[in-house]
Amino acid sequence: MVLQRTVAPLDARRAHIELWQRELEHRDYAARTIALRLTALASFYSYCENENLISRSPMLRVRRPRVERRSPRTSLSRGQLHDLLAAARELGPHAHGILCLLAFNGLRISEATRLDVDALDYDGLFPILHITRKGGRPGVAVLARPTEAAIIACADGRSSGPLFLTRSGTRAGQRSTQRILDRCAHHLRGHRTRITPHVLRHTWTTLAIDAGVPHDQVQHDGGWADPRMLAYYTHNRDNALRSATHSVAAYVLSAS
């Protein structure tokens, strides 16, 4: 099915949008992709309506595909993450340093790549990084000792400039980090889809919960303002070892 004519955006009606939705379905677009595109359209027409460019949004009563309120991205297992970091170490300090920060602190890639060497500081005995969160909010990332060592190796005695560098000496970004992940992915145990920086954020969230870190602490350290986002990112909830039955049974049976 192919639409035979185009319509100017401000002249579109509900029927045009529903035909376009059917065409996307016919092309085997994922339900989540279609839902996101319709959401973007709804925002656009809402803006146009508020600015009196149209009298009524054509998105009214358009039924969007129902998708699970949970990211489809998978996370790595403990063993796979260990393999990934071991492979990154072989690529040099900057590759190892940025993956340590993403894996052990769950930072967004934008938060990690904008860091300068002077971001490293100490809160008493604890090494920290002063970071800029999503939306420009200031934040602090406490570093585990292995991450501290990796960060110091990246700084390499420098007092200014980007913390993470590419091989050409420029600031590392999302593309260069993705190239590191692509090279390291071949060393992982078990077949999986492409690993992205965001997959490491999912992995950090899942492993933190598995390790028994309280949800409010995971939310704080992950930089989420809305606690509901934690459920969106968390995977492995069907793991039998995490079932509440173990804690409840032990609590009840230990009563005197």
CSV table of C-alpha atoms in Angstrom, one decimal:
chain,number,residue,atom,x,y,z
A,1,MET,CA,0.0,0.0,0.0
A,2,VAL,CA,1.4,3.4,-1.0
A,3,LEU,CA,-0.3,6.7,-0.5
A,4,GLN,CA,-1.1,8.2,-4.0
A,5,ARG,CA,-1.0,11.9,-2.9
A,6,THR,CA,0.7,14.1,-0.4
A,7,VAL,CA,-1.1,16.6,1.8
A,8,ALA,CA,0.3,19.9,3.2
A,9,PRO,CA,0.8,19.4,7.0
A,10,LEU,CA,-1.7,22.2,7.9
A,11,ASP,CA,-4.3,20.8,5.6
A,12,ALA,CA,-4.1,17.2,6.9
A,13,ARG,CA,-7.2,15.6,8.5
A,14,ARG,CA,-7.6,12.6,10.8
A,15,ALA,CA,-8.2,10.3,7.8
A,16,HIS,CA,-4.9,11.3,6.2
A,17,ILE,CA,-3.0,10.5,9.4
A,18,GLU,CA,-4.7,7.2,9.8
A,19,LEU,CA,-3.9,6.2,6.2
A,20,TRP,CA,-0.3,7.1,6.9
A,21,GLN,CA,-0.4,5.0,10.0
A,22,ARG,CA,-1.7,2.0,8.0
A,23,GLU,CA,1.0,2.5,5.5
A,24,LEU,CA,3.7,2.4,8.2
A,25,GLU,CA,2.1,-0.8,9.5
A,26,HIS,CA,2.1,-2.3,6.0
A,27,ARG,CA,5.8,-1.5,5.8
A,28,ASP,CA,6.4,-3.5,9.0
A,29,TYR,CA,7.5,-0.6,11.1
A,30,ALA,CA,7.6,-1.5,14.8
A,31,ALA,CA,4.7,-0.5,16.9
A,32,ARG,CA,7.0,1.6,19.1
A,33,THR,CA,8.4,3.4,16.1
A,34,ILE,CA,4.9,4.2,14.9
A,35,ALA,CA,3.8,5.4,18.3
A,36,LEU,CA,6.8,7.7,18.6
A,37,ARG,CA,6.1,9.2,15.2
A,38,LEU,CA,2.4,9.8,16.1
A,39,THR,CA,3.5,11.4,19.3
A,40,ALA,CA,5.7,13.8,17.5
A,41,LEU,CA,2.8,14.7,15.2
A,42,ALA,CA,0.6,15.2,18.1
A,43,SER,CA,3.1,17.7,19.6
A,44,PHE,CA,3.4,19.5,16.3
A,45,TYR,CA,-0.3,19.9,15.9
A,46,SER,CA,-0.8,20.9,19.5
A,47,TYR,CA,1.7,23.7,18.9
A,48,CYS,CA,-0.1,24.8,15.7
A,49,GLU,CA,-3.4,24.8,17.5
A,50,ASN,CA,-2.1,26.9,20.3
A,51,GLU,CA,-0.7,29.4,17.8
A,52,ASN,CA,-4.1,29.5,16.0
A,53,LEU,CA,-2.6,28.1,12.8
A,54,ILE,CA,-5.3,25.4,12.8
A,55,SER,CA,-8.7,25.3,14.5
A,56,ARG,CA,-8.5,21.7,15.5
A,57,SER,CA,-5.7,19.1,15.7
A,58,PRO,CA,-6.2,16.2,13.3
A,59,MET,CA,-4.6,14.0,15.9
A,60,LEU,CA,-7.7,14.0,18.0
A,61,ARG,CA,-9.1,10.5,18.5
A,62,VAL,CA,-6.3,8.9,16.4
A,63,ARG,CA,-5.6,5.6,18.2
A,64,ARG,CA,-1.9,5.0,18.6
A,65,PRO,CA,-0.4,1.5,19.0
A,66,ARG,CA,-0.1,0.3,22.6
A,67,VAL,CA,3.4,-0.3,23.6
A,68,GLU,CA,4.9,-1.5,26.8
A,69,ARG,CA,6.1,1.4,29.1
A,70,ARG,CA,9.6,-0.1,29.1
A,71,SER,CA,12.6,0.3,27.0
A,72,PRO,CA,13.2,-2.6,24.5
A,73,ARG,CA,16.9,-2.4,24.9
A,74,THR,CA,18.6,-5.3,26.7
A,75,SER,CA,21.3,-5.2,29.2
A,76,LEU,CA,24.6,-7.1,29.6
A,77,SER,CA,25.2,-9.8,32.1
A,78,ARG,CA,27.9,-9.5,34.7
A,79,GLY,CA,30.2,-11.7,32.7
A,80,GLN,CA,29.6,-9.8,29.5
A,81,LEU,CA,30.3,-6.5,31.2
A,82,HIS,CA,33.5,-7.9,32.6
A,83,ASP,CA,34.5,-9.1,29.1
A,84,LEU,CA,33.7,-5.7,27.7
A,85,LEU,CA,35.9,-3.8,30.2
A,86,ALA,CA,38.8,-6.2,29.8
A,87,ALA,CA,38.7,-5.7,26.0
A,88,ALA,CA,38.6,-1.9,26.5
A,89,ARG,CA,41.7,-2.0,28.7
A,90,GLU,CA,43.6,-3.5,25.8
A,91,LEU,CA,42.6,-0.5,23.6
A,92,GLY,CA,44.2,2.1,26.0
A,93,PRO,CA,43.4,4.3,29.0
A,94,HIS,CA,40.8,6.5,27.3
A,95,ALA,CA,38.8,3.6,26.0
A,96,HIS,CA,38.9,1.9,29.3
A,97,GLY,CA,38.3,5.0,31.3
A,98,ILE,CA,35.1,6.1,29.5
A,99,LEU,CA,33.6,2.6,29.5
A,100,CYS,CA,34.4,2.2,33.3
A,101,LEU,CA,32.5,5.5,33.9
A,102,LEU,CA,29.5,4.4,31.8
A,103,ALA,CA,29.5,0.9,33.3
A,104,PHE,CA,30.1,1.7,37.0
A,105,ASN,CA,28.3,5.0,37.3
A,106,GLY,CA,25.6,4.7,34.7
A,107,LEU,CA,26.3,8.2,33.2
A,108,ARG,CA,24.6,9.3,30.0
A,109,ILE,CA,27.1,9.5,27.2
A,110,SER,CA,26.7,13.3,27.0
A,111,GLU,CA,27.5,13.6,30.7
A,112,ALA,CA,30.6,11.6,30.3
A,113,THR,CA,32.0,13.1,27.1
A,114,ARG,CA,31.7,16.8,28.2
A,115,LEU,CA,33.9,16.2,31.3
A,116,ASP,CA,37.3,18.0,31.6
A,117,VAL,CA,40.3,16.8,33.6
A,118,ASP,CA,39.6,19.3,36.4
A,119,ALA,CA,36.2,17.6,37.1
A,120,LEU,CA,38.1,15.1,39.3
A,121,ASP,CA,37.9,16.0,43.0
A,122,TYR,CA,37.7,14.4,46.4
A,123,ASP,CA,35.0,14.5,49.1
A,124,GLY,CA,37.1,13.5,52.1
A,125,LEU,CA,38.6,10.2,51.1
A,126,PHE,CA,36.1,9.6,48.3
A,127,PRO,CA,37.0,10.4,44.7
A,128,ILE,CA,34.2,12.3,42.8
A,129,LEU,CA,33.5,13.8,39.5
A,130,HIS,CA,31.7,17.1,39.1
A,131,ILE,CA,29.3,16.5,36.3
A,132,THR,CA,26.5,18.4,34.4
A,133,ARG,CA,23.3,16.4,34.3
A,134,LYS,CA,20.6,16.4,31.7
A,135,GLY,CA,19.0,19.8,31.5
A,136,GLY,CA,22.1,21.6,32.8
A,137,ARG,CA,21.7,20.5,36.5
A,138,PRO,CA,25.0,20.2,38.4
A,139,GLY,CA,25.7,16.8,39.9
A,140,VAL,CA,28.3,14.6,41.5
A,141,ALA,CA,29.4,11.1,40.6
A,142,VAL,CA,31.2,9.1,43.3
A,143,LEU,CA,33.9,6.9,41.8
A,144,ALA,CA,34.7,3.4,42.7
A,145,ARG,CA,38.5,2.8,43.2
A,146,PRO,CA,38.9,1.0,39.8
A,147,THR,CA,37.2,3.9,38.1
A,148,GLU,CA,39.3,6.5,39.9
A,149,ALA,CA,42.4,4.7,38.7
A,150,ALA,CA,41.1,4.7,35.1
A,151,ILE,CA,40.2,8.4,35.3
A,152,ILE,CA,43.7,9.3,36.6
A,153,ALA,CA,45.2,7.3,33.8
A,154,CYS,CA,43.1,9.3,31.3
A,155,ALA,CA,44.2,12.6,32.8
A,156,ASP,CA,47.8,11.5,32.6
A,157,GLY,CA,49.1,14.5,34.5
A,158,ARG,CA,47.2,17.1,32.4
A,159,SER,CA,45.6,20.1,34.3
A,160,SER,CA,43.2,21.2,31.6
A,161,GLY,CA,41.4,20.0,28.5
A,162,PRO,CA,39.0,17.1,27.8
A,163,LEU,CA,39.1,14.2,30.1
A,164,PHE,CA,38.6,11.6,27.4
A,165,LEU,CA,40.5,11.9,24.1
A,166,THR,CA,40.3,10.1,20.8
A,167,ARG,CA,43.5,8.7,19.1
A,168,SER,CA,43.9,12.0,17.3
A,169,GLY,CA,43.8,14.0,20.5
A,170,THR,CA,40.4,15.5,20.2
A,171,ARG,CA,37.5,15.3,22.7
A,172,ALA,CA,35.9,11.9,22.6
A,173,GLY,CA,32.2,11.9,21.7
A,174,GLN,CA,29.3,9.5,21.1
A,175,ARG,CA,30.6,8.3,17.8
A,176,SER,CA,34.1,7.6,19.0
A,177,THR,CA,32.7,5.8,22.0
A,178,GLN,CA,30.5,3.7,19.8
A,179,ARG,CA,33.5,2.7,17.8
A,180,ILE,CA,35.2,1.5,21.0
A,181,LEU,CA,32.1,-0.5,21.9
A,182,ASP,CA,31.9,-2.1,18.4
A,183,ARG,CA,35.5,-3.2,18.7
A,184,CYS,CA,35.1,-4.6,22.2
A,185,ALA,CA,31.8,-6.3,21.4
A,186,HIS,CA,33.6,-9.2,19.6
A,187,HIS,CA,35.1,-10.3,22.9
A,188,LEU,CA,31.8,-10.8,24.7
A,189,ARG,CA,30.6,-14.2,25.7
A,190,GLY,CA,27.2,-15.0,24.0
A,191,HIS,CA,25.6,-13.5,21.0
A,192,ARG,CA,23.8,-10.3,21.3
A,193,THR,CA,22.7,-7.2,19.4
A,194,ARG,CA,24.8,-4.0,19.0
A,195,ILE,CA,26.0,-2.5,22.3
A,196,THR,CA,25.5,1.3,22.6
A,197,PRO,CA,26.4,3.7,25.4
A,198,HIS,CA,22.7,3.6,26.4
A,199,VAL,CA,22.9,-0.2,26.8
A,200,LEU,CA,25.6,0.3,29.4
A,201,ARG,CA,23.2,2.7,31.3
A,202,HIS,CA,20.6,0.0,31.3
A,203,THR,CA,23.1,-2.6,32.4
A,204,TRP,CA,24.2,-0.3,35.3
A,205,THR,CA,20.6,0.1,36.4
A,206,THR,CA,19.8,-3.6,36.3
A,207,LEU,CA,23.0,-4.7,38.0
A,208,ALA,CA,22.6,-2.1,40.7
A,209,ILE,CA,19.2,-3.4,41.6
A,210,ASP,CA,20.4,-7.0,41.4
A,211,ALA,CA,23.2,-6.0,43.8
A,212,GLY,CA,20.6,-4.8,46.4
A,213,VAL,CA,21.1,-1.0,46.0
A,214,PRO,CA,17.9,0.8,47.2
A,215,HIS,CA,15.8,2.1,44.4
A,216,ASP,CA,15.9,5.7,45.6
A,217,GLN,CA,19.7,5.6,45.6
A,218,VAL,CA,19.7,4.2,42.1
A,219,GLN,CA,17.4,7.0,41.0
A,220,HIS,CA,19.7,9.6,42.6
A,221,ASP,CA,22.9,8.2,41.2
A,222,GLY,CA,21.3,7.8,37.8
A,223,GLY,CA,20.2,11.3,37.7
A,224,TRP,CA,16.4,10.7,37.2
A,225,ALA,CA,14.1,13.4,38.4
A,226,ASP,CA,11.0,11.1,37.9
A,227,PRO,CA,11.2,7.8,39.9
A,228,ARG,CA,8.9,6.1,37.4
A,229,MET,CA,11.8,6.2,34.9
A,230,LEU,CA,13.6,3.6,37.0
A,231,ALA,CA,11.0,1.0,36.1
A,232,TYR,CA,11.4,2.0,32.4
A,233,TYR,CA,15.1,1.3,32.5
A,234,THR,CA,15.2,-1.7,34.8
A,235,HIS,CA,15.5,-5.2,33.2
A,236,ASN,CA,15.6,-8.7,34.5
A,237,ARG,CA,12.6,-8.3,36.8
A,238,ASP,CA,11.6,-11.9,36.0
A,239,ASN,CA,14.9,-13.2,37.4
A,240,ALA,CA,13.9,-15.9,40.0
A,241,LEU,CA,16.6,-14.9,42.3
A,242,ARG,CA,15.0,-11.4,42.7
A,243,SER,CA,11.6,-12.7,43.6
A,244,ALA,CA,10.2,-11.1,46.8
A,245,THR,CA,9.2,-14.6,48.0
A,246,HIS,CA,12.7,-15.3,49.3
A,247,SER,CA,12.7,-12.3,51.5
A,248,VAL,CA,9.2,-12.7,52.8
A,249,ALA,CA,9.6,-16.4,53.5
A,250,ALA,CA,12.9,-15.8,55.4
A,251,TYR,CA,11.3,-12.9,57.4
A,252,VAL,CA,8.3,-14.9,58.4
A,253,LEU,CA,10.1,-18.2,59.2
A,254,SER,CA,12.7,-16.4,61.4
A,255,ALA,CA,9.9,-15.2,63.7
A,256,SER,CA,10.1,-16.7,67.2
